Amino acid sequence: MDNGYFVTPVLTHSATRFVGAATFSALASEPARTKLFDDSRGNTSALTPIVHTRLGQEADLVLVAPATAHLLARYATGMADDLLTTTLLATRSPVIVCPAMHSEMWDHPAVQENLSILASRGVIVVPPAEGRLAGGDVGMGRLADIEAILERVEDVVGSGAASTRRELSGVRVLVSAGGTREPIDPVRFISNRSSGKQGHALAEEAYLRGAEVTLVTASRLGATEGVKVVPVETASEMEEAMMKEAPMADVVIMAAAVADFRVKTPRGEKIKRSDGTPEILLEPTPDILAKLVKCRRSGQVLVGFAAETSDVIERGHEKLVRKGVDILVVNDVSTPGAGFDHDTNAVSILGPGGVVHEVALATKRRVAGVILDRIALELNKRSKTMEKEASS
Ligand code: CTP
């Protein structure tokens, strides 16, 4: 609450034995929830059976602190027998669990296995600390310090303060997003798993920071009012739109997953099963980023993306040099919860000298914020150099 978040407390039955719901209700943004079905108004028509999904769907982050051994087991096995576990199953947002229990329980293989199952699904774990435990014991298992938990929360969702800085005021930002679709015939196409969420988050965050934003997108996702959207479908349509818009941009971000190959001669009519198995000849698509680099305007900042599954940093660095961009953002798409179609991402931001920032699993909006922080620094550096050149 003190950091400006809207907080809804959800208490398990056991939690209410320690601190009552009334205390949480008095401190939080809305009344504490304790039941799967809210029958507080005493009549069945007032039941709110969807609260178990609504809370999870609406939250930007679900934080379980403390997370008991019992809760971790229920969550790992997908049980949904109270409001907390149903909220956890209904959310697509980041989840942070902060285990707290006796040392022996913490060391138990069952607890550790449950934690690794959760971590492999992208759940973020803030490990316990050493200290005094219930019953006079001392050891590992004490709930992590509140500062450590809050730091992780800030890492994942941010406080939103950056969005109000309007540090990109007057800057023209061009972003590409989504996976292009290359037609085979009028009903079929070749594409990839990109959802466009990271590119759209970049456009939205840049707009909130005061930039004038154009979004060339192959995704069907919507965009904030105020962002100029240019919808495209194929790599060649994206190329045309990007080449048209780029000369006006101070920053170009190629977040799109452009298909590398397209069908050489797409059929004008639907291919019929009765015609037999078709052989489809592919040809390379134009490398849009390479073209943008070639005709870049002086002072323009160019940002590329790469999705890699192994040797992420080495391959990313090789790509940064080969493509000639200022910043390269590498997704390790093998990280659970990161990359294609997730609402969360984990990236390494590379500059010519190597890694400049690692962003652990966080919302795509938060990742967009960190990338834009880096771009703002780059723009600042450039304007200082230009000032120096002008004065000498
Ligand atoms: N890109 C592009 N045009 C293409 C393919 C990719 O502009 N035809 C851009 C992407 O938007 C991204 C960057 O180039 O910003 C890197 O894309 P990636 O597919 O990782 O690079 P490739 O050069 O295609 O290398 P790889 O062999 O690893 O696929």
XYZ file of C-alpha atoms and ligand atoms in Angstrom:
421
model
C 0.000 0.000 0.000
C 2.797 2.436 0.915
C 4.376 1.916 -2.521
C 1.174 2.882 -4.295
C -0.163 -0.569 -5.206
C -3.816 -1.578 -5.129
C -3.800 -4.507 -2.703
C -6.454 -7.205 -2.260
C -5.671 -9.563 0.631
C -6.673 -13.209 0.235
C -6.477 -15.239 3.439
C -6.469 -19.008 3.739
C -8.429 -20.533 6.586
C -5.190 -21.083 8.552
C -4.034 -17.496 7.992
C -7.084 -16.142 9.798
C -5.944 -17.971 12.953
C -2.912 -15.666 13.121
C -4.305 -12.298 12.028
C -7.994 -11.706 11.500
C -9.550 -10.596 8.207
C -10.704 -7.333 9.810
C -7.090 -6.234 10.367
C -6.183 -6.867 6.726
C -9.378 -5.160 5.535
C -8.488 -2.064 7.542
C -5.007 -1.894 6.022
C -5.589 -2.896 2.381
C -7.273 -1.317 -0.661
C -10.340 -3.537 -0.440
C -11.806 -5.977 2.096
C -9.893 -9.155 2.773
C -11.278 -12.202 0.967
C -11.413 -15.498 2.770
C -13.981 -17.585 0.939
C -14.444 -19.069 -2.479
C -18.094 -18.004 -2.455
C -18.862 -14.647 -0.944
C -22.132 -15.138 0.926
C -21.623 -12.091 3.153
C -24.949 -10.615 2.082
C -26.662 -13.707 3.357
C -28.772 -14.523 0.314
C -27.816 -16.976 -2.354
C -28.535 -14.650 -5.279
C -25.785 -12.370 -3.964
C -23.185 -15.123 -4.252
C -20.236 -14.010 -6.370
C -19.017 -17.285 -7.790
C -16.591 -15.651 -10.195
C -14.445 -13.941 -7.583
C -12.025 -16.882 -7.688
C -11.164 -16.189 -11.308
C -11.619 -12.405 -11.243
C -8.945 -11.779 -8.630
C -6.353 -13.817 -10.530
C -7.308 -12.361 -13.903
C -7.171 -8.751 -12.749
C -3.988 -8.886 -10.677
C -0.711 -7.656 -12.166
C 1.051 -9.811 -9.613
C 0.061 -12.468 -7.093
C 2.300 -12.504 -4.016
C 2.051 -15.360 -1.513
C 3.805 -14.322 1.699
C 4.232 -16.408 3.706
C 3.855 -19.551 1.586
C 3.538 -22.633 3.788
C 4.690 -26.143 2.843
C 0.991 -27.034 2.524
C 0.250 -24.168 0.133
C 3.298 -24.998 -2.037
C 2.113 -28.627 -2.280
C -1.424 -27.615 -3.215
C -0.179 -25.104 -5.787
C 2.332 -27.556 -7.313
C -0.357 -30.231 -7.782
C -2.909 -27.791 -9.189
C -5.451 -28.105 -6.389
C -8.146 -25.456 -6.339
C -9.931 -25.936 -3.050
C -9.915 -22.419 -1.634
C -9.833 -18.833 -2.860
C -6.033 -18.552 -2.792
C -5.372 -21.692 -4.845
C -8.125 -20.864 -7.357
C -6.682 -17.350 -7.704
C -3.247 -18.867 -8.329
C -4.600 -21.178 -11.022
C -6.659 -18.435 -12.670
C -3.844 -15.926 -13.070
C -1.574 -15.490 -16.077
C 0.396 -12.776 -14.295
C 3.684 -13.282 -12.436
C 3.457 -15.112 -9.122
C 5.959 -14.674 -6.294
C 6.006 -17.177 -3.437
C 7.888 -16.510 -0.205
C 8.214 -19.819 1.654
C 8.324 -19.771 5.452
C 8.411 -22.888 7.639
C 10.548 -24.836 10.064
C 14.073 -25.772 8.905
C 13.303 -29.501 8.797
C 10.262 -28.896 6.617
C 12.224 -26.537 4.358
C 14.891 -29.209 3.862
C 12.367 -31.954 3.113
C 12.661 -33.299 -0.444
C 8.879 -33.019 -0.889
C 9.000 -29.256 -0.272
C 12.091 -28.790 -2.441
C 10.572 -30.839 -5.276
C 7.361 -28.830 -5.133
C 9.407 -25.629 -5.304
C 11.357 -26.813 -8.318
C 8.112 -27.780 -10.079
C 6.767 -24.281 -9.414
C 10.047 -22.630 -10.494
C 10.029 -24.663 -13.730
C 6.588 -23.135 -14.454
C 7.962 -19.630 -14.034
C 6.901 -19.013 -10.422
C 9.353 -16.664 -8.720
C 10.661 -17.856 -5.353
C 11.997 -15.471 -2.718
C 13.862 -17.942 -0.474
C 13.528 -17.832 3.297
C 16.204 -16.402 5.578
C 17.871 -17.706 8.745
C 16.569 -16.537 12.089
C 14.119 -17.165 14.881
C 11.283 -19.517 14.029
C 8.050 -20.323 15.809
C 8.364 -22.352 19.008
C 11.740 -20.847 19.968
C 13.721 -22.624 17.216
C 16.424 -20.856 15.247
C 17.481 -21.766 11.699
C 16.633 -21.564 7.998
C 12.980 -21.045 7.154
C 12.102 -17.599 8.425
C 10.084 -15.464 5.978
C 12.482 -13.343 3.846
C 12.924 -9.717 4.928
C 10.073 -7.477 3.812
C 12.630 -5.291 1.947
C 13.829 -8.331 -0.047
C 10.234 -9.257 -0.928
C 9.347 -5.700 -1.933
C 12.489 -5.395 -4.017
C 11.416 -8.463 -6.013
C 7.888 -7.061 -6.384
C 9.339 -3.798 -7.723
C 11.610 -5.763 -10.088
C 8.655 -7.645 -11.503
C 5.940 -4.998 -11.826
C 7.650 -1.699 -11.036
C 5.889 1.101 -9.213
C 4.665 2.780 -12.376
C 6.666 5.860 -11.405
C 8.762 5.594 -14.583
C 5.640 6.002 -16.708
C 4.978 9.403 -15.253
C 8.472 10.716 -15.995
C 7.632 11.576 -19.607
C 11.354 11.365 -20.307
C 10.706 10.596 -24.005
C 8.763 13.773 -24.583
C 9.233 14.892 -28.199
C 11.015 11.665 -29.197
C 9.618 9.822 -32.235
C 9.635 6.066 -31.666
C 8.896 3.459 -34.356
C 8.182 -0.086 -33.119
C 7.497 -3.281 -35.075
C 5.645 -6.156 -33.421
C 4.141 -9.594 -33.963
C 4.911 -12.549 -36.161
C 4.409 -11.977 -39.880
C 2.131 -14.325 -41.842
C 3.336 -15.548 -45.195
C 0.521 -16.939 -47.369
C 0.606 -20.439 -48.883
C -2.823 -20.042 -50.462
C -5.864 -17.868 -49.601
C -6.593 -19.895 -46.420
C -3.186 -21.048 -45.165
C -0.041 -19.304 -44.051
C 3.406 -19.824 -42.477
C 3.994 -17.953 -39.234
C 5.649 -18.310 -35.840
C 4.749 -18.296 -32.146
C 5.209 -14.550 -31.586
C 2.158 -12.881 -29.992
C 3.296 -9.267 -30.374
C 2.856 -8.626 -26.637
C 6.427 -7.391 -26.054
C 6.309 -5.011 -29.039
C 2.892 -3.662 -28.031
C 4.120 -3.194 -24.432
C 7.092 -1.202 -25.770
C 4.801 1.016 -27.847
C 2.471 1.613 -24.898
C 5.251 2.322 -22.406
C 7.023 4.680 -24.866
C 3.734 6.537 -25.382
C 3.207 6.874 -21.613
C 6.699 8.321 -21.355
C 5.737 11.076 -23.738
C 7.019 9.702 -27.072
C 5.237 10.045 -30.411
C 4.763 6.376 -31.269
C 4.125 4.485 -34.515
C 3.486 0.753 -34.193
C 3.812 -1.396 -37.307
C 2.206 -4.634 -36.204
C 1.388 -8.061 -37.544
C -0.404 -8.866 -34.269
C -4.139 -8.656 -33.687
C -3.652 -7.158 -30.220
C -5.066 -3.703 -29.632
C -3.027 -0.609 -28.837
C -3.503 2.376 -26.545
C -5.348 5.297 -28.013
C -2.678 7.776 -29.055
C -0.327 5.225 -30.615
C -0.422 5.346 -34.435
C -1.015 1.754 -35.583
C -0.056 0.488 -39.037
C -1.446 -3.052 -39.429
C 0.520 -5.390 -41.711
C 0.484 -9.070 -42.460
C 3.543 -10.179 -44.434
C 7.281 -9.466 -44.161
C 7.148 -7.448 -47.340
C 4.248 -5.300 -46.071
C 6.196 -4.773 -42.848
C 9.289 -3.828 -44.845
C 7.354 -1.259 -46.860
C 5.759 0.298 -43.748
C 9.010 0.386 -41.775
C 11.003 1.919 -44.644
C 8.309 4.572 -45.062
C 8.149 5.476 -41.341
C 11.839 5.097 -40.354
C 13.159 8.360 -41.871
C 10.967 10.287 -39.398
C 11.985 8.254 -36.304
C 14.573 9.013 -33.615
C 14.346 5.454 -32.321
C 13.533 2.272 -34.273
C 12.761 -0.923 -32.346
C 12.479 -4.125 -34.419
C 10.619 -6.303 -31.925
C 8.722 -8.181 -34.662
C 9.382 -11.836 -35.368
C 9.715 -11.482 -39.123
C 9.369 -14.803 -40.954
C 12.746 -15.687 -42.432
C 11.187 -17.537 -45.360
C 8.083 -17.128 -47.456
C 6.396 -19.215 -50.128
C 7.931 -18.402 -53.489
C 4.652 -18.557 -55.414
C 1.594 -18.525 -53.160
C -1.394 -20.131 -54.893
C -4.302 -17.904 -55.867
C -6.797 -20.711 -55.129
C -7.135 -23.011 -52.135
C -4.953 -26.106 -52.490
C -7.255 -29.133 -52.574
C -6.504 -32.350 -50.722
C -7.474 -34.230 -53.881
C -4.583 -32.554 -55.744
C -2.127 -34.611 -53.644
C 0.535 -33.438 -51.177
C 1.893 -30.117 -52.430
C 5.587 -29.317 -52.487
C 6.106 -25.795 -51.273
C 9.187 -23.911 -52.399
C 10.394 -21.205 -50.018
C 12.524 -18.114 -50.576
C 14.147 -15.767 -48.024
C 12.303 -12.639 -46.922
C 14.092 -9.273 -46.951
C 16.126 -8.562 -43.801
C 14.264 -5.426 -42.710
C 16.627 -4.587 -39.877
C 19.659 -4.779 -42.192
C 17.936 -2.339 -44.574
C 17.026 0.014 -41.698
C 20.657 0.003 -40.536
C 21.841 0.769 -44.065
C 19.698 3.857 -44.465
C 19.642 5.018 -40.840
C 19.366 8.710 -40.178
C 22.242 10.319 -38.301
C 21.709 10.061 -34.547
C 18.937 7.446 -34.885
C 18.982 4.693 -32.227
C 18.378 1.213 -33.646
C 17.271 -1.676 -31.460
C 17.085 -5.305 -32.582
C 15.645 -8.374 -30.896
C 16.754 -11.982 -30.951
C 15.090 -15.122 -29.667
C 17.659 -17.766 -28.836
C 17.520 -21.151 -27.155
C 21.208 -21.715 -26.343
C 24.499 -19.740 -25.980
C 22.179 -16.773 -25.615
C 24.738 -14.049 -24.849
C 27.375 -15.161 -27.408
C 24.801 -15.481 -30.187
C 23.200 -12.204 -29.170
C 26.521 -10.407 -29.291
C 27.377 -11.900 -32.661
C 23.963 -10.730 -33.932
C 24.445 -7.196 -32.549
C 27.725 -6.879 -34.462
C 26.426 -8.573 -37.622
C 23.258 -6.448 -37.734
C 25.037 -3.222 -36.733
C 22.446 -2.161 -34.131
C 23.078 -0.037 -31.012
C 21.133 -2.268 -28.631
C 20.159 -5.915 -28.965
C 17.560 -7.470 -26.679
C 17.940 -11.234 -26.370
C 15.131 -13.471 -25.162
C 16.108 -16.832 -23.821
C 12.920 -18.508 -25.005
C 13.814 -21.712 -23.162
C 13.316 -19.914 -19.784
C 9.975 -21.007 -18.241
C 7.482 -18.148 -18.420
C 9.585 -16.119 -20.884
C 9.134 -15.285 -24.544
C 6.419 -16.323 -26.992
C 2.844 -15.662 -25.932
C 3.623 -15.268 -22.212
C 2.734 -12.090 -20.358
C 6.173 -12.259 -18.777
C 9.645 -12.177 -20.246
C 13.279 -12.497 -19.202
C 15.864 -10.720 -21.362
C 19.479 -9.655 -21.599
C 20.062 -6.210 -23.027
C 23.327 -5.997 -24.966
C 25.323 -2.983 -26.113
C 28.519 -2.976 -28.199
C 30.571 -3.633 -25.044
C 28.529 -6.643 -23.888
C 25.623 -7.160 -21.463
C 24.339 -3.870 -20.063
C 21.311 -5.177 -18.210
C 19.791 -8.532 -17.282
C 16.060 -8.499 -16.586
C 14.879 -11.548 -14.613
C 11.326 -12.812 -15.224
C 9.013 -9.772 -15.130
C 5.899 -8.504 -16.927
C 6.477 -7.526 -20.558
C 5.474 -3.998 -19.599
C 8.213 -3.891 -16.966
C 10.747 -5.332 -19.456
C 9.654 -2.623 -21.919
C 10.358 -0.011 -19.235
C 13.910 -1.244 -18.697
C 14.593 -1.306 -22.464
C 13.261 2.250 -22.781
C 15.430 3.369 -19.825
C 18.412 2.110 -21.814
C 17.240 3.851 -24.996
C 16.767 7.120 -23.066
C 20.381 6.857 -21.841
C 21.575 6.283 -25.415
C 19.609 9.328 -26.661
C 21.078 11.415 -23.853
C 24.606 10.347 -24.740
C 23.982 11.340 -28.346
C 22.581 14.750 -27.581
C 25.574 15.480 -25.316
C 28.002 14.472 -28.079
C 26.113 16.653 -30.549
C 26.213 19.606 -28.130
C 29.957 19.145 -27.688
C 30.507 18.972 -31.457
C 28.432 22.096 -31.981
C 30.328 24.081 -29.363
C 33.824 23.057 -30.581
N 14.582 -9.292 -38.680
C 14.239 -8.515 -39.755
N 13.929 -9.077 -40.958
C 13.969 -10.407 -41.119
C 14.329 -11.242 -40.020
C 14.629 -10.648 -38.833
O 14.206 -7.281 -39.624
N 13.645 -10.926 -42.283
C 14.924 -8.634 -37.408
C 14.060 -9.057 -36.227
O 12.951 -8.189 -36.086
C 15.019 -8.910 -35.050
C 16.382 -9.188 -35.657
O 16.231 -9.009 -37.072
O 15.035 -7.595 -34.531
C 16.920 -10.547 -35.395
O 16.018 -11.519 -35.842
P 16.435 -13.043 -35.894
O 15.363 -13.826 -36.574
O 16.881 -13.464 -34.534
O 17.747 -12.928 -36.798
P 18.181 -13.626 -38.109
O 19.102 -12.673 -38.789
O 17.002 -14.081 -38.872
O 19.058 -14.829 -37.555
P 18.644 -16.338 -37.164
O 19.396 -17.161 -38.145
O 19.138 -16.520 -35.766
O 17.159 -16.478 -37.307
